[in-house]
mmCIF file of C-alpha atoms in Angstrom:
data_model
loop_
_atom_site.group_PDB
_atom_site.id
_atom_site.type_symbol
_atom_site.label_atom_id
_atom_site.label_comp_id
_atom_site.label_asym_id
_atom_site.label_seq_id
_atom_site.Cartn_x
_atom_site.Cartn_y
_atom_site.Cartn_z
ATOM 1 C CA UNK A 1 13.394 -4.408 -36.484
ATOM 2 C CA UNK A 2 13.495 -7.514 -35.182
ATOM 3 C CA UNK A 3 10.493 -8.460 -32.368
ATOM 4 C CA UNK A 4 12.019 -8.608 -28.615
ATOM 5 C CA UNK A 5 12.236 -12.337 -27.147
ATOM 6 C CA UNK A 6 9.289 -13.114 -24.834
ATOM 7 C CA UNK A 7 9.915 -13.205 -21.303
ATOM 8 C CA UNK A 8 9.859 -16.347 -19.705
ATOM 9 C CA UNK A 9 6.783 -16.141 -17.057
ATOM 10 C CA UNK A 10 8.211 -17.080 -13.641
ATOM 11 C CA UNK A 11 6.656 -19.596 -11.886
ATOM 12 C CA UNK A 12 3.178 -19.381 -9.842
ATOM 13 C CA UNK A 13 3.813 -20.159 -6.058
ATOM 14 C CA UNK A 14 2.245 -23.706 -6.636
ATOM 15 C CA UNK A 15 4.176 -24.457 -9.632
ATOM 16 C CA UNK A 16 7.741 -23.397 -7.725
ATOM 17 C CA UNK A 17 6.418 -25.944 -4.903
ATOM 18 C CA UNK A 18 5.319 -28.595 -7.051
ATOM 19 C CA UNK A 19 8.529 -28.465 -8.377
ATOM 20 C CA UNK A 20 10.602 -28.027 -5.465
ATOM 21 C CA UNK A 21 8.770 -31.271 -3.526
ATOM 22 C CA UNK A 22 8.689 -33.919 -6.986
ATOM 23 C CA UNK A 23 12.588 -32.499 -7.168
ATOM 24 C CA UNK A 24 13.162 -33.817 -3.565
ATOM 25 C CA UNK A 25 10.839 -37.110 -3.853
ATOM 26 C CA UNK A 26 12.849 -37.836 -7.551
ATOM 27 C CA UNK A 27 16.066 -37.475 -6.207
ATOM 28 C CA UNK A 28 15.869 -39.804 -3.242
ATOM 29 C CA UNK A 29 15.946 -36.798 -0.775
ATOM 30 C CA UNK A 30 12.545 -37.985 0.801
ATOM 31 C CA UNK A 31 12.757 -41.414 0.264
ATOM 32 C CA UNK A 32 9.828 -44.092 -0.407
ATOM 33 C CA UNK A 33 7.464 -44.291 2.875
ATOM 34 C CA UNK A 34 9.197 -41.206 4.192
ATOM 35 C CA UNK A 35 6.126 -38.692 5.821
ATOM 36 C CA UNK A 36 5.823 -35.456 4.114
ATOM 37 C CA UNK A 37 6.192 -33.049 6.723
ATOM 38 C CA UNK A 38 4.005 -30.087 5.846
ATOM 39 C CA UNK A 39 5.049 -27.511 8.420
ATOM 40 C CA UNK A 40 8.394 -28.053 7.743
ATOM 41 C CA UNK A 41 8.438 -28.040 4.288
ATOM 42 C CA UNK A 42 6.077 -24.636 4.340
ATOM 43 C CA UNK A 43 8.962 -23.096 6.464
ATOM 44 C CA UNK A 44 12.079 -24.235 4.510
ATOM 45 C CA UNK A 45 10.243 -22.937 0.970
ATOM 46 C CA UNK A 46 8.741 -19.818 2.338
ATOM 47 C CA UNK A 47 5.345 -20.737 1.251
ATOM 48 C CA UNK A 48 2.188 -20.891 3.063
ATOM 49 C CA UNK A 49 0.090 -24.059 3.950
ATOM 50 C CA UNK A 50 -2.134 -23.838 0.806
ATOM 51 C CA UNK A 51 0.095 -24.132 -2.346
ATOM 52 C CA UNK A 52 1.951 -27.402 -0.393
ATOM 53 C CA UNK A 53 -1.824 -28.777 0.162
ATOM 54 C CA UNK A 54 -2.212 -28.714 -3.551
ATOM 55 C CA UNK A 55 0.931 -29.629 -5.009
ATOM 56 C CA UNK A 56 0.468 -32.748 -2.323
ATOM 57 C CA UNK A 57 -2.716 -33.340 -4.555
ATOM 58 C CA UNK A 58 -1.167 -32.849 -7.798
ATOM 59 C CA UNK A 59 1.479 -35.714 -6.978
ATOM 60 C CA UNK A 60 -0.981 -37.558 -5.254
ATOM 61 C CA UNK A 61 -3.127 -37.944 -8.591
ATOM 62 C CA UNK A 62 0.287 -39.185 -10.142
ATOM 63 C CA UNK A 63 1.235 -41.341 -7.470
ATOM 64 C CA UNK A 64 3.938 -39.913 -6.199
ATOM 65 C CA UNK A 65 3.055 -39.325 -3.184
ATOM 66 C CA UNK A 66 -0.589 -41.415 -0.712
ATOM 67 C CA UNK A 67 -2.522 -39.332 1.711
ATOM 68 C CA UNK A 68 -3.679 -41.699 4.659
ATOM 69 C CA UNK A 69 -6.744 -40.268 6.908
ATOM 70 C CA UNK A 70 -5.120 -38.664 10.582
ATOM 71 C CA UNK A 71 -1.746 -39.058 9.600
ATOM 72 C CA UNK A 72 -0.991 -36.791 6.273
ATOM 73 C CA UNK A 73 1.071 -37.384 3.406
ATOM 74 C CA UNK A 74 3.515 -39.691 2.329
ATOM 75 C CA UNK A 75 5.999 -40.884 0.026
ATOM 76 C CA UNK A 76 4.324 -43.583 -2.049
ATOM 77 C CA UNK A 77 6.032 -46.991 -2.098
ATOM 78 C CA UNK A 78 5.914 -49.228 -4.833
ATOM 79 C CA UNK A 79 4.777 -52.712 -4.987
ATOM 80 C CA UNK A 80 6.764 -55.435 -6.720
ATOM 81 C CA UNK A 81 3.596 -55.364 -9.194
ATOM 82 C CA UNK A 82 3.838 -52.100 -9.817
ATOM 83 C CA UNK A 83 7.578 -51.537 -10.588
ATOM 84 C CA UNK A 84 7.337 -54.384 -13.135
ATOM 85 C CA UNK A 85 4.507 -52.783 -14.978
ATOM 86 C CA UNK A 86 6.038 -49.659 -15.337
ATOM 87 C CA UNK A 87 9.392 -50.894 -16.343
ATOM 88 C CA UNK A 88 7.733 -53.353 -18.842
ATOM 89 C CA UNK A 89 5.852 -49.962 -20.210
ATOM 90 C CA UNK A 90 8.975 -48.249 -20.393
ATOM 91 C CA UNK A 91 10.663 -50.801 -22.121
ATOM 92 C CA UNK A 92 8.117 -50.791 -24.413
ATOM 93 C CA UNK A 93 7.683 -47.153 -24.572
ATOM 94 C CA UNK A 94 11.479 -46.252 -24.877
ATOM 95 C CA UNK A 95 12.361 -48.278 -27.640
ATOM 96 C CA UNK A 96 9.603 -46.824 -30.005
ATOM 97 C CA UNK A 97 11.486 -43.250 -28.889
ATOM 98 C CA UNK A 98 15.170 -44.844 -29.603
ATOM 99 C CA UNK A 99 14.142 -46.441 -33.150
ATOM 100 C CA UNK A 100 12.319 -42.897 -34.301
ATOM 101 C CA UNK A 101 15.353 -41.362 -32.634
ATOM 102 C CA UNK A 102 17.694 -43.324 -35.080
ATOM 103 C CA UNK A 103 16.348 -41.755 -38.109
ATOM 104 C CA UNK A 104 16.666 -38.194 -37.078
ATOM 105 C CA UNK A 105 20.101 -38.952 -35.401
ATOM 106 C CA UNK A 106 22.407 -35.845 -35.772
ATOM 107 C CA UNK A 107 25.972 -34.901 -34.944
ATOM 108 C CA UNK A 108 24.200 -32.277 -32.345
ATOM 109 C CA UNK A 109 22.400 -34.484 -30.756
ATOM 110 C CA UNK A 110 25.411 -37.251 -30.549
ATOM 111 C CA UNK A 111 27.314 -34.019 -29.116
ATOM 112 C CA UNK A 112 24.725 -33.298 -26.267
ATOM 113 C CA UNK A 113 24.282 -37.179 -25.025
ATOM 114 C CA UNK A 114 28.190 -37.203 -24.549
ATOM 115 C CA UNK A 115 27.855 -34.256 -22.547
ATOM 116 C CA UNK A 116 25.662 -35.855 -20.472
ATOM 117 C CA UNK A 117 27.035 -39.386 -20.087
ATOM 118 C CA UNK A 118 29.988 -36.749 -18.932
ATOM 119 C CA UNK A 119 28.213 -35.588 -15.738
ATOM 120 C CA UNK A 120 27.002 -38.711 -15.087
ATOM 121 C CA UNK A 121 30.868 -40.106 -15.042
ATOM 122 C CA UNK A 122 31.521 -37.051 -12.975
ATOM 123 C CA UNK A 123 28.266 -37.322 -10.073
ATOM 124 C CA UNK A 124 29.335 -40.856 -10.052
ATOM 125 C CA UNK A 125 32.931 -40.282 -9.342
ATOM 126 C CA UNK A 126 32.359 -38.015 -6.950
ATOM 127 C CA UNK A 127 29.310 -40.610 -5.498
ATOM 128 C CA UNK A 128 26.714 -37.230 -5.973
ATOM 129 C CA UNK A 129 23.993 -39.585 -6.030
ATOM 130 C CA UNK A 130 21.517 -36.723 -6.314
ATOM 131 C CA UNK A 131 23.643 -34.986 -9.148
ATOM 132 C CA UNK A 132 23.796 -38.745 -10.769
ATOM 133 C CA UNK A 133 20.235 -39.323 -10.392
ATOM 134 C CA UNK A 134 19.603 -36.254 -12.366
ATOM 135 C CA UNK A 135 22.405 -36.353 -14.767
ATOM 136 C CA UNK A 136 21.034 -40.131 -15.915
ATOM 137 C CA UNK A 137 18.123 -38.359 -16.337
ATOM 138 C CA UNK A 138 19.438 -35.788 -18.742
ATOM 139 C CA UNK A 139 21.195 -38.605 -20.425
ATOM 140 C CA UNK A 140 18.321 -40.634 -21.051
ATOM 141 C CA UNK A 141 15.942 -38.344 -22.127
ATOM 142 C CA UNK A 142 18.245 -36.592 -24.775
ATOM 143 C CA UNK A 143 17.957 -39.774 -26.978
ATOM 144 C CA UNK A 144 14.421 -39.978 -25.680
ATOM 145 C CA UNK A 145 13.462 -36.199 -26.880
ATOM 146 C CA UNK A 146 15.398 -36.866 -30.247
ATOM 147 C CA UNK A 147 12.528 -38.809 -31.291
ATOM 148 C CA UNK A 148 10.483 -35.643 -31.840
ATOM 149 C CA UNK A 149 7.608 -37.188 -30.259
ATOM 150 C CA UNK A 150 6.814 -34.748 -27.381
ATOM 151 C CA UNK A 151 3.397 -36.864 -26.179
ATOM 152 C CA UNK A 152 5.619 -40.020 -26.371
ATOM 153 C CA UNK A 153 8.570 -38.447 -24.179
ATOM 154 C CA UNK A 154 5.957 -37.055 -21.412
ATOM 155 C CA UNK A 155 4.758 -40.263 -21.079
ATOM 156 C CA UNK A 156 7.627 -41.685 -20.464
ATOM 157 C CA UNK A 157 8.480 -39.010 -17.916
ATOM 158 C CA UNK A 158 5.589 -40.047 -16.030
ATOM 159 C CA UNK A 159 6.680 -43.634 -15.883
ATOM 160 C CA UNK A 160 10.307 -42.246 -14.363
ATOM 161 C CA UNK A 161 8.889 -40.141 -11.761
ATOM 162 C CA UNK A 162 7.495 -42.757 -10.279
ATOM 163 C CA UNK A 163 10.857 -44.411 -9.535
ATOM 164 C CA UNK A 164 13.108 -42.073 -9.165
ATOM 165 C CA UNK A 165 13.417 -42.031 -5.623
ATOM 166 C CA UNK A 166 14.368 -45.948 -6.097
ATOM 167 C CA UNK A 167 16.962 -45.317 -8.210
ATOM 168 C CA UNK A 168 18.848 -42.399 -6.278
ATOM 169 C CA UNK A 169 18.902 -45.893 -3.683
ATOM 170 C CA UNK A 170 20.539 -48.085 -6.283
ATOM 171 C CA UNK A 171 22.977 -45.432 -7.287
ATOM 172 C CA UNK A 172 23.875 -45.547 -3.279
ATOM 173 C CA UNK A 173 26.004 -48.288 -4.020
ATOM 174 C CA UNK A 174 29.446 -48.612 -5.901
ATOM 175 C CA UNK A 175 28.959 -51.438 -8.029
ATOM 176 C CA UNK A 176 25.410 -50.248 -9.286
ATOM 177 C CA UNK A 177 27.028 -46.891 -9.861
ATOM 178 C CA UNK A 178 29.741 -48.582 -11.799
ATOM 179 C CA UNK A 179 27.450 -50.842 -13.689
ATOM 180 C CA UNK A 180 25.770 -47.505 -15.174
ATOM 181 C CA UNK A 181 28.594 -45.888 -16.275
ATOM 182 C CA UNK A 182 29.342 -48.723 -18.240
ATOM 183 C CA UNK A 183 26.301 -50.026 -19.702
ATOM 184 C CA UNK A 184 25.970 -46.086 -20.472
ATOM 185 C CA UNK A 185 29.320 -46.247 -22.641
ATOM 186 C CA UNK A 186 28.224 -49.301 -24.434
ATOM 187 C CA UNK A 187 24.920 -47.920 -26.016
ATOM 188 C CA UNK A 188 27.312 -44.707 -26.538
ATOM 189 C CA UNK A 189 29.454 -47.035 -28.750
ATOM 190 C CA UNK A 190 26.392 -48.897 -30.184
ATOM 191 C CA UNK A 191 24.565 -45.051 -31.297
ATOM 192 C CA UNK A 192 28.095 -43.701 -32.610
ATOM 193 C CA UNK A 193 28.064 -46.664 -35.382
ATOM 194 C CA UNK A 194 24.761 -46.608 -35.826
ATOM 195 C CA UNK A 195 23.235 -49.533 -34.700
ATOM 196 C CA UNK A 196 20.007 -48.367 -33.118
ATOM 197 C CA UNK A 197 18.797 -52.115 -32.699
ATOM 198 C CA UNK A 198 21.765 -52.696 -30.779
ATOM 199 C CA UNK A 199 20.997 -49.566 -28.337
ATOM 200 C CA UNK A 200 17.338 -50.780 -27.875
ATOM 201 C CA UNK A 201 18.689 -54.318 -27.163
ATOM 202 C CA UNK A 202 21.562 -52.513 -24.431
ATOM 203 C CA UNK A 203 18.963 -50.403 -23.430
ATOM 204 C CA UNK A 204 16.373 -53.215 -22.181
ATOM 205 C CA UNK A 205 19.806 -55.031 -20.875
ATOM 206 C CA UNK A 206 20.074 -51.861 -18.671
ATOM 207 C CA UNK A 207 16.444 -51.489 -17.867
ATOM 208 C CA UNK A 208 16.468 -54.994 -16.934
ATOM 209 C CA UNK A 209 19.972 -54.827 -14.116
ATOM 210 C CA UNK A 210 18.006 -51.798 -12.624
ATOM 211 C CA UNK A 211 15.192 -53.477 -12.211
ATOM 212 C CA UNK A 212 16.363 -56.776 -10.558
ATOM 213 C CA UNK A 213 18.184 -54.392 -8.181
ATOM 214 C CA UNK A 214 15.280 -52.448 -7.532
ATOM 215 C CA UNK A 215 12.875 -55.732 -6.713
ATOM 216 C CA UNK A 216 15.521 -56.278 -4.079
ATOM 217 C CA UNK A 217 15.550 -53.093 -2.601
ATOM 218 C CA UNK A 218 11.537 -53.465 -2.412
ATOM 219 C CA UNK A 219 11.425 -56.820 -0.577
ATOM 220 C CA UNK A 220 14.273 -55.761 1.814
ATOM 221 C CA UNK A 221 12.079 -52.633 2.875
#
């Protein structure tokens, strides 16, 4: 007799808004500086004042989001300094997770990053810059998580969250949306023949466009 499959356990009230308000800050919805309006966040989630208060604190201690005295919460912005440091630890980061990646490189896993570079063609198609946002996401992190290295691939989901928001406003354009797609396709060609020095290398090329764009979006604000 075979043992029954545990139930998932549903979320906890603070865990569905914790989710519900790094969802909206990752995916550009509030954008960076934007005020995080409790009482109407409360009423559009159904929740009461308390679990927002300490989800606020939970992305507060991760920097998503600053609390100033008399005025609430809001949407952290990012210094210049602070996007190149986490970009440079990503870069640094993200190729350990692509070179282990390349020696446990499957067929399945090949299967599941085309799937995603699919929606990503789609969202941008369609210029679904949340549904982009989130589908580069899934993209990136399926080569990411095929390193087998959970610690390394949470870290590396910290650094993201932390500009995500910018880069729902650099998929806002065309061009940068375009630019994706097909620096996407060329680490896609570079994985299929297995040349996981060459994805690292397209990879930081990538890292590095999104970056540039993103210091320019930061002194423009």
């Amino acid at each position: 007799m075979t043992s029954p499959t545990p139930r998932r356990r549903p979320p906890t009230t603070q865990q569905f808004v914790l989710g519900e308000l790094r969802r909206a800050i990752t995916s550009g919805q509030l954008e960076p500086g934007a005020p995080v309006r409790q009482d109407a966040l409360a009423e559009r989630l159904g929740v009461s004042r308390l679990p927002l208060r300490e989800a606020l604190k939970t992305l507060e201690a991760e920097g998503l989001v600053r609390h100033e005295a008399h005025r609430g919460y809001f949407v952290a912005v990012l210094s210049l300094v602070d996007l190149r440091e986490v970009y440079r630890l990503r870069e640094i980061l993200e190729a350990e997770a692509v070179r282990q990646a390349g020696e446990r490189w499957d067929a399945a896993t090949m299967a599941a990053l085309e799937a995603a570079q699919g929606e990503v063609e789609t969202a941008a198609q369609a210029a679904d810059v949340t549904a982009m946002t989130l589908a580069n996401r899934d993209f990136h992190f399926i080569l990411y998580e095929a390193a087998g290295m959970p610690r390394l691939a949470r870290l590396i989901a910290t650094l993201w969250d932390t500009t995500d928001a910018y880069r729902a406003l650099y998929y806002a354009e065309e061009g940068h949306r375009d630019h994706v797609l097909r620096e996407h396709r060329m680490v896609l060609d570079a994985l299929r023949a297995g040349q996981v020095e060459e994805a690292v290398r397209l990879l930081d090329e990538h890292r590095g466009h999104a970056v540039a764009a993103l210091e320019g979006i930061l002194r423009d604000s």
